[in-house]
PDB file of C-alpha atoms in Angstrom:
ATOM      1  CA  MET A  22      -1.313  50.310  75.817  1.00 89.00           C
ATOM      2  CA  THR A  23      -1.249  51.348  72.475  1.00 95.00           C
ATOM      3  CA  PHE A  24      -1.838  50.127  69.014  1.00 93.00           C
ATOM      4  CA  SER A  25       0.209  51.182  65.777  1.00 93.00           C
ATOM      5  CA  ARG A  26       1.272  50.549  62.607  1.00 89.00           C
ATOM      6  CA  GLU A  27       5.060  50.827  61.360  1.00 89.00           C
ATOM      7  CA  ILE A  28       5.792  50.830  57.811  1.00 87.00           C
ATOM      8  CA  THR A  29       9.091  51.235  55.856  1.00 89.00           C
ATOM      9  CA  TRP A  30       9.697  52.312  52.473  1.00 87.00           C
ATOM     10  CA  SER A  31      12.332  51.152  49.971  1.00 88.00           C
ATOM     11  CA  THR A  32      13.507  53.918  47.777  1.00 88.00           C
ATOM     12  CA  TRP A  33      16.154  51.796  45.751  1.00 89.00           C
ATOM     13  CA  ASN A  34      14.100  53.046  42.814  1.00 88.00           C
ATOM     14  CA  PRO A  35      13.252  56.570  43.709  1.00 86.00           C
ATOM     15  CA  GLU A  36      10.780  56.881  40.862  1.00 87.00           C
ATOM     16  CA  LYS A  37       8.638  53.839  42.314  1.00 87.00           C
ATOM     17  CA  PRO A  38       9.084  53.457  45.976  1.00 87.00           C
ATOM     18  CA  LYS A  39       7.530  50.582  47.559  1.00 87.00           C
ATOM     19  CA  ILE A  40       6.286  49.368  51.104  1.00 86.00           C
ATOM     20  CA  ALA A  41       9.609  47.147  52.359  1.00 84.00           C
ATOM     21  CA  THR A  42       7.679  46.163  55.956  1.00 86.00           C
ATOM     22  CA  ASN A  43       4.612  46.683  57.554  1.00 91.00           C
ATOM     23  CA  ARG A  44       3.999  45.642  61.230  1.00 93.00           C
ATOM     24  CA  LEU A  45       1.330  46.061  63.682  1.00 94.00           C
ATOM     25  CA  VAL A  46       2.690  47.019  67.023  1.00 96.00           C
ATOM     26  CA  VAL A  47       1.076  46.312  70.211  1.00 97.00           C
ATOM     27  CA  GLU A  48       2.716  47.758  73.258  1.00 98.00           C
ATOM     28  CA  THR A  49       1.676  47.639  77.042  1.00 97.00           C
ATOM     29  CA  GLY A  50       3.349  49.405  79.963  1.00 95.00           C
ATOM     30  CA  ASN A  51       5.383  48.261  83.139  1.00 95.00           C
ATOM     31  CA  ALA A  52       2.884  46.066  85.143  1.00 95.00           C
ATOM     32  CA  ALA A  53       2.270  42.486  84.664  1.00 97.00           C
ATOM     33  CA  ASP A  54       0.091  42.032  81.551  1.00 98.00           C
ATOM     34  CA  GLU A  55      -1.532  39.266  79.920  1.00 98.00           C
ATOM     35  CA  ILE A  56      -1.943  38.886  76.072  1.00 98.00           C
ATOM     36  CA  HIS A  57      -3.674  36.330  74.169  1.00 99.00           C
ATOM     37  CA  VAL A  58      -3.503  36.357  70.364  1.00 98.00           C
ATOM     38  CA  ARG A  59      -5.982  34.242  68.581  1.00 95.00           C
ATOM     39  CA  SER A  60      -7.128  33.746  65.032  1.00 90.00           C
ATOM     40  CA  TRP A  61     -10.338  34.447  63.196  1.00 87.00           C
ATOM     41  CA  PRO A  62     -11.353  33.658  59.947  1.00 83.00           C
ATOM     42  CA  GLY A  63     -11.038  36.446  57.250  1.00 81.00           C
ATOM     43  CA  ASP A  64      -8.480  39.601  57.737  1.00 84.00           C
ATOM     44  CA  LYS A  65      -9.177  40.193  61.668  1.00 89.00           C
ATOM     45  CA  LEU A  66      -6.757  39.175  64.168  1.00 93.00           C
ATOM     46  CA  PRO A  67      -8.363  39.141  67.787  1.00 95.00           C
ATOM     47  CA  PHE A  68      -6.430  40.096  71.139  1.00 97.00           C
ATOM     48  CA  ILE A  69      -7.271  39.584  74.477  1.00 98.00           C
ATOM     49  CA  ILE A  70      -5.389  41.975  76.976  1.00 98.00           C
ATOM     50  CA  ASN A  71      -5.851  41.773  80.462  1.00 97.00           C
ATOM     51  CA  GLY A  72      -9.035  40.452  80.146  1.00 97.00           C
ATOM     52  CA  ARG A  73     -10.564  42.947  77.458  1.00 97.00           C
ATOM     53  CA  PRO A  74     -10.895  41.766  73.979  1.00 97.00           C
ATOM     54  CA  TYR A  75      -9.715  43.882  70.794  1.00 96.00           C
ATOM     55  CA  VAL A  76      -9.981  43.143  67.282  1.00 94.00           C
ATOM     56  CA  LEU A  77      -7.576  44.375  64.665  1.00 90.00           C
ATOM     57  CA  ASP A  78      -7.090  44.416  60.916  1.00 86.00           C
ATOM     58  CA  ALA A  79      -4.709  41.688  60.026  1.00 81.00           C
ATOM     59  CA  LYS A  80      -4.231  42.020  56.513  1.00 78.00           C
ATOM     60  CA  ALA A  81      -1.764  44.799  54.878  1.00 72.00           C
ATOM     61  CA  LEU A  82      -3.606  47.069  52.439  1.00 71.00           C
ATOM     62  CA  GLN A  83      -0.677  46.898  50.024  1.00 73.00           C
ATOM     63  CA  GLY A  84       2.782  45.802  50.250  1.00 73.00           C
ATOM     64  CA  PRO A  85       4.125  42.669  52.113  1.00 80.00           C
ATOM     65  CA  ASP A  86       2.187  40.759  54.706  1.00 85.00           C
ATOM     66  CA  GLN A  87       1.682  42.439  57.674  1.00 89.00           C
ATOM     67  CA  SER A  88       4.185  40.896  61.082  1.00 94.00           C
ATOM     68  CA  LEU A  89       3.339  41.680  64.545  1.00 96.00           C
ATOM     69  CA  LEU A  90       5.513  43.338  67.202  1.00 97.00           C
ATOM     70  CA  ILE A  91       4.339  42.869  70.922  1.00 98.00           C
ATOM     71  CA  LYS A  92       6.359  45.084  73.468  1.00 98.00           C
ATOM     72  CA  THR A  93       5.363  44.355  77.110  1.00 97.00           C
ATOM     73  CA  ASN A  94       7.958  46.406  78.851  1.00 96.00           C
ATOM     74  CA  GLY A  95       8.183  45.907  82.558  1.00 95.00           C
ATOM     75  CA  GLY A  96       6.312  43.633  84.800  1.00 96.00           C
ATOM     76  CA  ASP A  97       5.951  39.760  85.060  1.00 98.00           C
ATOM     77  CA  ASP A  98       4.259  39.352  81.579  1.00 98.00           C
ATOM     78  CA  ARG A  99       2.419  36.453  79.864  1.00 98.00           C
ATOM     79  CA  VAL A 100       2.122  36.602  76.313  1.00 99.00           C
ATOM     80  CA  ILE A 101       0.538  33.727  74.397  1.00 99.00           C
ATOM     81  CA  VAL A 102       0.172  33.417  70.419  1.00 98.00           C
ATOM     82  CA  ASP A 103      -1.938  30.371  69.273  1.00 98.00           C
ATOM     83  CA  ASP A 104      -0.179  28.084  66.600  1.00 96.00           C
ATOM     84  CA  ASP A 105      -2.804  29.060  64.047  1.00 94.00           C
ATOM     85  CA  VAL A 106      -1.724  32.712  64.098  1.00 95.00           C
ATOM     86  CA  LYS A 107       0.983  32.425  61.279  1.00 94.00           C
ATOM     87  CA  HIS A 108       2.054  36.197  60.995  1.00 94.00           C
ATOM     88  CA  LEU A 109       5.998  36.877  61.417  1.00 96.00           C
ATOM     89  CA  LEU A 110       6.082  37.520  65.011  1.00 98.00           C
ATOM     90  CA  GLU A 111       8.501  39.487  67.366  1.00 98.00           C
ATOM     91  CA  VAL A 112       7.948  39.830  71.176  1.00 98.00           C
ATOM     92  CA  GLU A 113      10.085  41.768  73.362  1.00 98.00           C
ATOM     93  CA  GLY A 114       9.506  41.120  76.896  1.00 97.00           C
ATOM     94  CA  GLY A 115      11.665  43.775  78.759  1.00 95.00           C
ATOM     95  CA  ALA A 116      12.070  43.664  82.491  1.00 96.00           C
ATOM     96  CA  GLY A 117      10.537  41.008  84.713  1.00 97.00           C
ATOM     97  CA  ASN A 118       9.990  37.243  84.640  1.00 98.00           C
ATOM     98  CA  ASP A 119       8.029  36.687  81.582  1.00 98.00           C
ATOM     99  CA  PHE A 120       6.313  33.665  79.884  1.00 99.00           C
ATOM    100  CA  ILE A 121       6.221  34.114  76.040  1.00 99.00           C
ATOM    101  CA  GLN A 122       4.730  31.457  73.442  1.00 99.00           C
ATOM    102  CA  ALA A 123       5.233  31.782  70.069  1.00 98.00           C
ATOM    103  CA  GLY A 124       2.454  30.976  67.313  1.00 97.00           C
ATOM    104  CA  GLY A 125       2.789  29.308  64.137  1.00 97.00           C
ATOM    105  CA  GLY A 126       4.719  32.027  62.044  1.00 97.00           C
ATOM    106  CA  MET A 127       8.345  32.823  61.977  1.00 98.00           C
ATOM    107  CA  SER A 128       9.256  34.290  65.397  1.00 98.00           C
ATOM    108  CA  GLY A 129      11.503  36.013  67.403  1.00 98.00           C
ATOM    109  CA  LEU A 130      11.340  36.115  71.295  1.00 99.00           C
ATOM    110  CA  PHE A 131      13.535  38.421  73.438  1.00 98.00           C
ATOM    111  CA  GLY A 132      13.251  37.971  77.157  1.00 97.00           C
ATOM    112  CA  GLY A 133      14.928  40.764  78.612  1.00 92.00           C
ATOM    113  CA  GLY A 134      16.059  41.129  82.391  1.00 93.00           C
ATOM    114  CA  GLY A 135      14.656  38.409  84.581  1.00 95.00           C
ATOM    115  CA  HIS A 136      13.974  34.806  84.585  1.00 97.00           C
ATOM    116  CA  ASP A 137      12.031  33.985  81.489  1.00 98.00           C
ATOM    117  CA  THR A 138      10.339  31.395  79.789  1.00 99.00           C
ATOM    118  CA  LEU A 139      10.392  31.524  75.921  1.00 99.00           C
ATOM    119  CA  LEU A 140       8.464  28.541  73.772  1.00 99.00           C
ATOM    120  CA  LEU A 141       9.167  28.571  70.239  1.00 98.00           C
ATOM    121  CA  GLY A 142       6.503  27.616  67.937  1.00 96.00           C
ATOM    122  CA  SER A 143       5.995  25.067  64.693  1.00 96.00           C
ATOM    123  CA  ASN A 144       7.866  27.314  62.597  1.00 97.00           C
ATOM    124  CA  SER A 145      11.732  28.611  62.141  1.00 98.00           C
ATOM    125  CA  GLY A 146      12.126  30.761  65.646  1.00 98.00           C
ATOM    126  CA  TYR A 147      15.271  32.540  67.341  1.00 99.00           C
ATOM    127  CA  ALA A 148      15.282  33.358  71.051  1.00 99.00           C
ATOM    128  CA  GLU A 149      17.252  35.219  73.505  1.00 98.00           C
ATOM    129  CA  GLY A 150      16.920  35.089  77.157  1.00 97.00           C
ATOM    130  CA  ASN A 151      19.328  37.803  77.860  1.00 96.00           C
ATOM    131  CA  ASP A 152      20.011  38.556  81.503  1.00 96.00           C
ATOM    132  CA  GLY A 153      18.361  36.138  84.612  1.00 96.00           C
ATOM    133  CA  ASP A 154      18.483  32.261  84.400  1.00 98.00           C
ATOM    134  CA  ASP A 155      15.753  31.551  81.680  1.00 98.00           C
ATOM    135  CA  LEU A 156      14.207  28.493  80.123  1.00 99.00           C
ATOM    136  CA  ILE A 157      13.899  28.175  76.268  1.00 99.00           C
ATOM    137  CA  ILE A 158      11.965  25.520  74.834  1.00 99.00           C
ATOM    138  CA  GLY A 159      12.054  24.642  70.856  1.00 98.00           C
ATOM    139  CA  ALA A 160       9.202  22.898  69.152  1.00 96.00           C
ATOM    140  CA  SER A 161       9.058  21.171  65.653  1.00 96.00           C
ATOM    141  CA  GLY A 162      10.833  24.292  63.676  1.00 96.00           C
ATOM    142  CA  ASN A 163      14.434  25.260  63.142  1.00 98.00           C
ATOM    143  CA  THR A 164      15.674  26.942  66.206  1.00 98.00           C
ATOM    144  CA  ILE A 165      18.574  29.373  67.084  1.00 98.00           C
ATOM    145  CA  MET A 166      18.547  29.933  70.808  1.00 98.00           C
ATOM    146  CA  LEU A 167      21.044  32.240  72.808  1.00 98.00           C
ATOM    147  CA  GLY A 168      20.761  32.025  76.691  1.00 97.00           C
ATOM    148  CA  ASN A 169      23.162  35.169  77.116  1.00 97.00           C
ATOM    149  CA  ALA A 170      23.592  35.759  81.055  1.00 96.00           C
ATOM    150  CA  GLY A 171      22.396  33.692  83.512  1.00 96.00           C
ATOM    151  CA  ASN A 172      22.436  29.899  84.288  1.00 98.00           C
ATOM    152  CA  ASP A 173      20.131  28.948  81.316  1.00 98.00           C
ATOM    153  CA  ARG A 174      18.351  25.875  80.268  1.00 98.00           C
ATOM    154  CA  LEU A 175      17.888  25.445  76.387  1.00 99.00           C
ATOM    155  CA  TYR A 176      16.067  22.446  74.839  1.00 99.00           C
ATOM    156  CA  ALA A 177      16.017  22.331  70.762  1.00 98.00           C
ATOM    157  CA  GLY A 178      12.908  20.196  70.641  1.00 97.00           C
ATOM    158  CA  PHE A 179      11.796  17.483  68.394  1.00 96.00           C
ATOM    159  CA  GLY A 180      10.511  17.538  64.690  1.00 96.00           C
ATOM    160  CA  ASN A 181      11.634  15.872  61.429  1.00 96.00           C
ATOM    161  CA  ALA A 182      15.183  14.553  60.785  1.00 95.00           C
ATOM    162  CA  HIS A 183      15.909  17.653  58.692  1.00 96.00           C
ATOM    163  CA  LYS A 184      15.487  20.043  61.540  1.00 98.00           C
ATOM    164  CA  GLN A 185      18.421  22.440  62.175  1.00 98.00           C
ATOM    165  CA  ASN A 186      19.114  23.548  66.173  1.00 99.00           C
ATOM    166  CA  LEU A 187      21.987  25.853  67.250  1.00 99.00           C
ATOM    167  CA  LEU A 188      21.960  26.526  70.978  1.00 98.00           C
ATOM    168  CA  ASP A 189      24.460  28.825  72.541  1.00 98.00           C
ATOM    169  CA  GLY A 190      24.374  29.126  76.189  1.00 96.00           C
ATOM    170  CA  GLY A 191      26.528  32.219  76.887  1.00 95.00           C
ATOM    171  CA  ASP A 192      27.743  33.521  80.179  1.00 95.00           C
ATOM    172  CA  GLY A 193      26.603  31.159  83.226  1.00 96.00           C
ATOM    173  CA  ASP A 194      26.060  27.336  84.174  1.00 96.00           C
ATOM    174  CA  ASP A 195      23.978  26.277  81.509  1.00 96.00           C
ATOM    175  CA  LYS A 196      22.293  23.174  80.489  1.00 97.00           C
ATOM    176  CA  LEU A 197      21.718  22.681  76.519  1.00 98.00           C
ATOM    177  CA  TYR A 198      19.642  19.601  75.291  1.00 98.00           C
ATOM    178  CA  ALA A 199      20.009  18.837  71.560  1.00 98.00           C
ATOM    179  CA  GLY A 200      16.776  17.830  69.694  1.00 97.00           C
ATOM    180  CA  SER A 201      15.858  15.999  66.294  1.00 97.00           C
ATOM    181  CA  GLY A 202      18.080  16.670  63.249  1.00 97.00           C
ATOM    182  CA  ASN A 203      21.358  18.278  63.356  1.00 97.00           C
ATOM    183  CA  ASN A 204      22.219  20.132  66.327  1.00 98.00           C
ATOM    184  CA  TYR A 205      25.130  22.591  67.298  1.00 98.00           C
ATOM    185  CA  LEU A 206      25.585  23.117  70.989  1.00 97.00           C
ATOM    186  CA  LYS A 207      28.081  25.682  72.219  1.00 95.00           C
ATOM    187  CA  GLY A 208      28.814  26.009  75.968  1.00 91.00           C
ATOM    188  CA  GLY A 209      30.166  29.654  76.201  1.00 90.00           C
ATOM    189  CA  LYS A 210      31.191  30.806  79.612  1.00 91.00           C
ATOM    190  CA  GLY A 211      30.488  28.595  82.682  1.00 91.00           C
ATOM    191  CA  ASP A 212      30.497  24.945  83.744  1.00 91.00           C
ATOM    192  CA  ASP A 213      27.808  24.000  81.316  1.00 92.00           C
ATOM    193  CA  LEU A 214      26.249  20.597  80.437  1.00 94.00           C
ATOM    194  CA  LEU A 215      25.798  19.767  76.570  1.00 94.00           C
ATOM    195  CA  THR A 216      23.494  16.774  76.172  1.00 95.00           C
ATOM    196  CA  GLY A 217      23.570  15.539  72.561  1.00 94.00           C
ATOM    197  CA  HIS A 218      20.626  13.629  70.344  1.00 94.00           C
ATOM    198  CA  ASP A 219      20.385  12.721  66.662  1.00 94.00           C
ATOM    199  CA  ARG A 220      23.212  14.363  64.960  1.00 95.00           C
ATOM    200  CA  THR A 221      25.129  16.730  67.358  1.00 96.00           C
ATOM    201  CA  SER A 222      28.411  18.732  66.993  1.00 95.00           C
ATOM    202  CA  PHE A 223      29.717  20.264  70.585  1.00 93.00           C
ATOM    203  CA  TYR A 224      31.794  23.243  71.086  1.00 92.00           C
ATOM    204  CA  THR A 225      32.543  24.010  75.005  1.00 84.00           C
ATOM    205  CA  GLY A 226      33.758  27.302  75.711  1.00 78.00           C
ATOM    206  CA  GLU A 227      35.726  28.394  78.866  1.00 75.00           C
ATOM    207  CA  ASP A 228      35.672  27.010  82.194  1.00 80.00           C
ATOM    208  CA  ASN A 229      34.817  23.218  82.963  1.00 83.00           C
ATOM    209  CA  ASP A 230      32.106  21.307  80.624  1.00 87.00           C
ATOM    210  CA  ARG A 231      30.445  18.361  80.894  1.00 88.00           C
ATOM    211  CA  ILE A 232      29.281  16.704  77.648  1.00 89.00           C
ATOM    212  CA  THR A 233      26.976  13.640  77.236  1.00 88.00           C
ATOM    213  CA  ASN A 234      25.996  12.252  73.894  1.00 78.00           C
ATOM    214  CA  HIS A 235      24.805   9.204  72.306  1.00 67.00           C
ATOM    215  CA  GLN A 236      25.877   8.802  69.123  1.00 80.00           C
ATOM    216  CA  PRO A 237      29.300   7.531  67.933  1.00 82.00           C
ATOM    217  CA  THR A 238      29.562  10.017  64.962  1.00 87.00           C
ATOM    218  CA  ASP A 239      28.713  13.010  66.901  1.00 89.00           C
ATOM    219  CA  SER A 240      31.931  15.658  66.908  1.00 89.00           C
ATOM    220  CA  ILE A 241      33.430  17.270  70.052  1.00 86.00           C
ATOM    221  CA  HIS A 242      35.467  20.506  69.643  1.00 86.00           C
ATOM    222  CA  THR A 243      36.859  21.014  73.426  1.00 78.00           C
ATOM    223  CA  ARG A 244      39.675  22.643  75.383  1.00 70.00           C
ATOM    224  CA  VAL A 245      42.132  20.931  77.502  1.00 71.00           C
ATOM    225  CA  ASN A 246      40.521  21.820  81.075  1.00 67.00           C
ATOM    226  CA  ASP A 247      36.990  20.460  80.040  1.00 67.00           C
ATOM    227  CA  HIS A 248      35.425  17.341  81.639  1.00 67.00           C
ATOM    228  CA  TRP A 249      33.206  15.145  78.925  1.00 66.00           C
ATOM    229  CA  THR A 250      31.992  11.778  79.002  1.00 62.00           C
ATOM    230  CA  LEU A 251      31.765  10.271  75.262  1.00 61.00           C
ATOM    231  CA  ALA A 252      30.199   7.611  73.440  1.00 53.00           C
ATOM    232  CA  GLN A 253      32.576   5.193  71.919  1.00 51.00           C
ATOM    233  CA  SER A 254      34.132   5.930  68.652  1.00 56.00           C
ATOM    234  CA  THR A 255      33.072   9.665  69.271  1.00 56.00           C
ATOM    235  CA  ALA A 256      35.425  12.111  66.988  1.00 57.00           C
ATOM    236  CA  LEU A 257      37.472  14.462  69.577  1.00 59.00           C
ATOM    237  CA  ASN A 258      38.905  17.593  68.347  1.00 60.00           C
ATOM    238  CA  GLU A 259      41.416  19.358  70.504  1.00 55.00           C
ATOM    239  CA  ALA A 260      41.951  23.454  70.247  1.00 53.00           C
ATOM    240  CA  ILE A 261      45.431  23.578  71.230  1.00 49.00           C
ATOM    241  CA  PRO A 262      46.837  27.196  71.239  1.00 46.00           C
ATOM    242  CA  GLY A 263      49.589  28.255  69.016  1.00 45.00           C
ATOM    243  CA  LYS A 264      51.164  31.112  67.653  1.00 46.00           C
ATOM    244  CA  ALA A 265      50.018  33.333  64.620  1.00 44.00           C
ATOM    245  CA  GLY A 266      51.342  31.551  61.209  1.00 43.00           C
ATOM    246  CA  GLU A 267      52.006  28.352  62.800  1.00 47.00           C
ATOM    247  CA  GLN A 268      50.218  24.822  61.478  1.00 45.00           C
ATOM    248  CA  PRO A 269      48.033  23.379  63.769  1.00 41.00           C
ATOM    249  CA  SER A 270      49.293  20.246  65.245  1.00 41.00           C
TER     250      SER A 270
END
């Protein structure tokens, strides 16, 4: 296990270089690790890693606010960041069946190989399941989710009416569930299930997809061979292949 700090400099003005990013990096090995990040008053950030406590400086001495990168590499890892930890967060799970829960800051979660569970937090978040059959769940913040390879389940989560959600299943037979606010669901390759909520735009991918939604104002962009169920008066846009230069019919 290692602790390090990454600093990048901006030399846009060579006479006055300044710190562009400041990141605290925590990296574990290829075993099954457990990491719990908590918040303390003041400028300290406590970690409990495999049962042992560590306290690190949470505030950058100069430059922008310090962000946090956690890399767990191989193994079935468990990473939990409490919601009152507001640092910009990135977690790379690596190989293994990982469980990763974001905190209250903006977050990016990357599952790696294996069947991963990724839980986004109350701030805006980005999550990639990558290889394996993954479960990705959003919370009250804006969400971007990519299932990538595998039979994935993506849940946008619930929040206020202005919440924005983009879900892309990628390869595999995926299940995508819209949440509060504005939703954009894309099936990708495979036989996918897309379920709407609030305001939803559906974009089916290759193979046979099934669409269920509950708002007559939702829009659905689909292909000829897809299967769907529609709410009454839903707008349907059929993509018809054509030649370059032709006007769409």
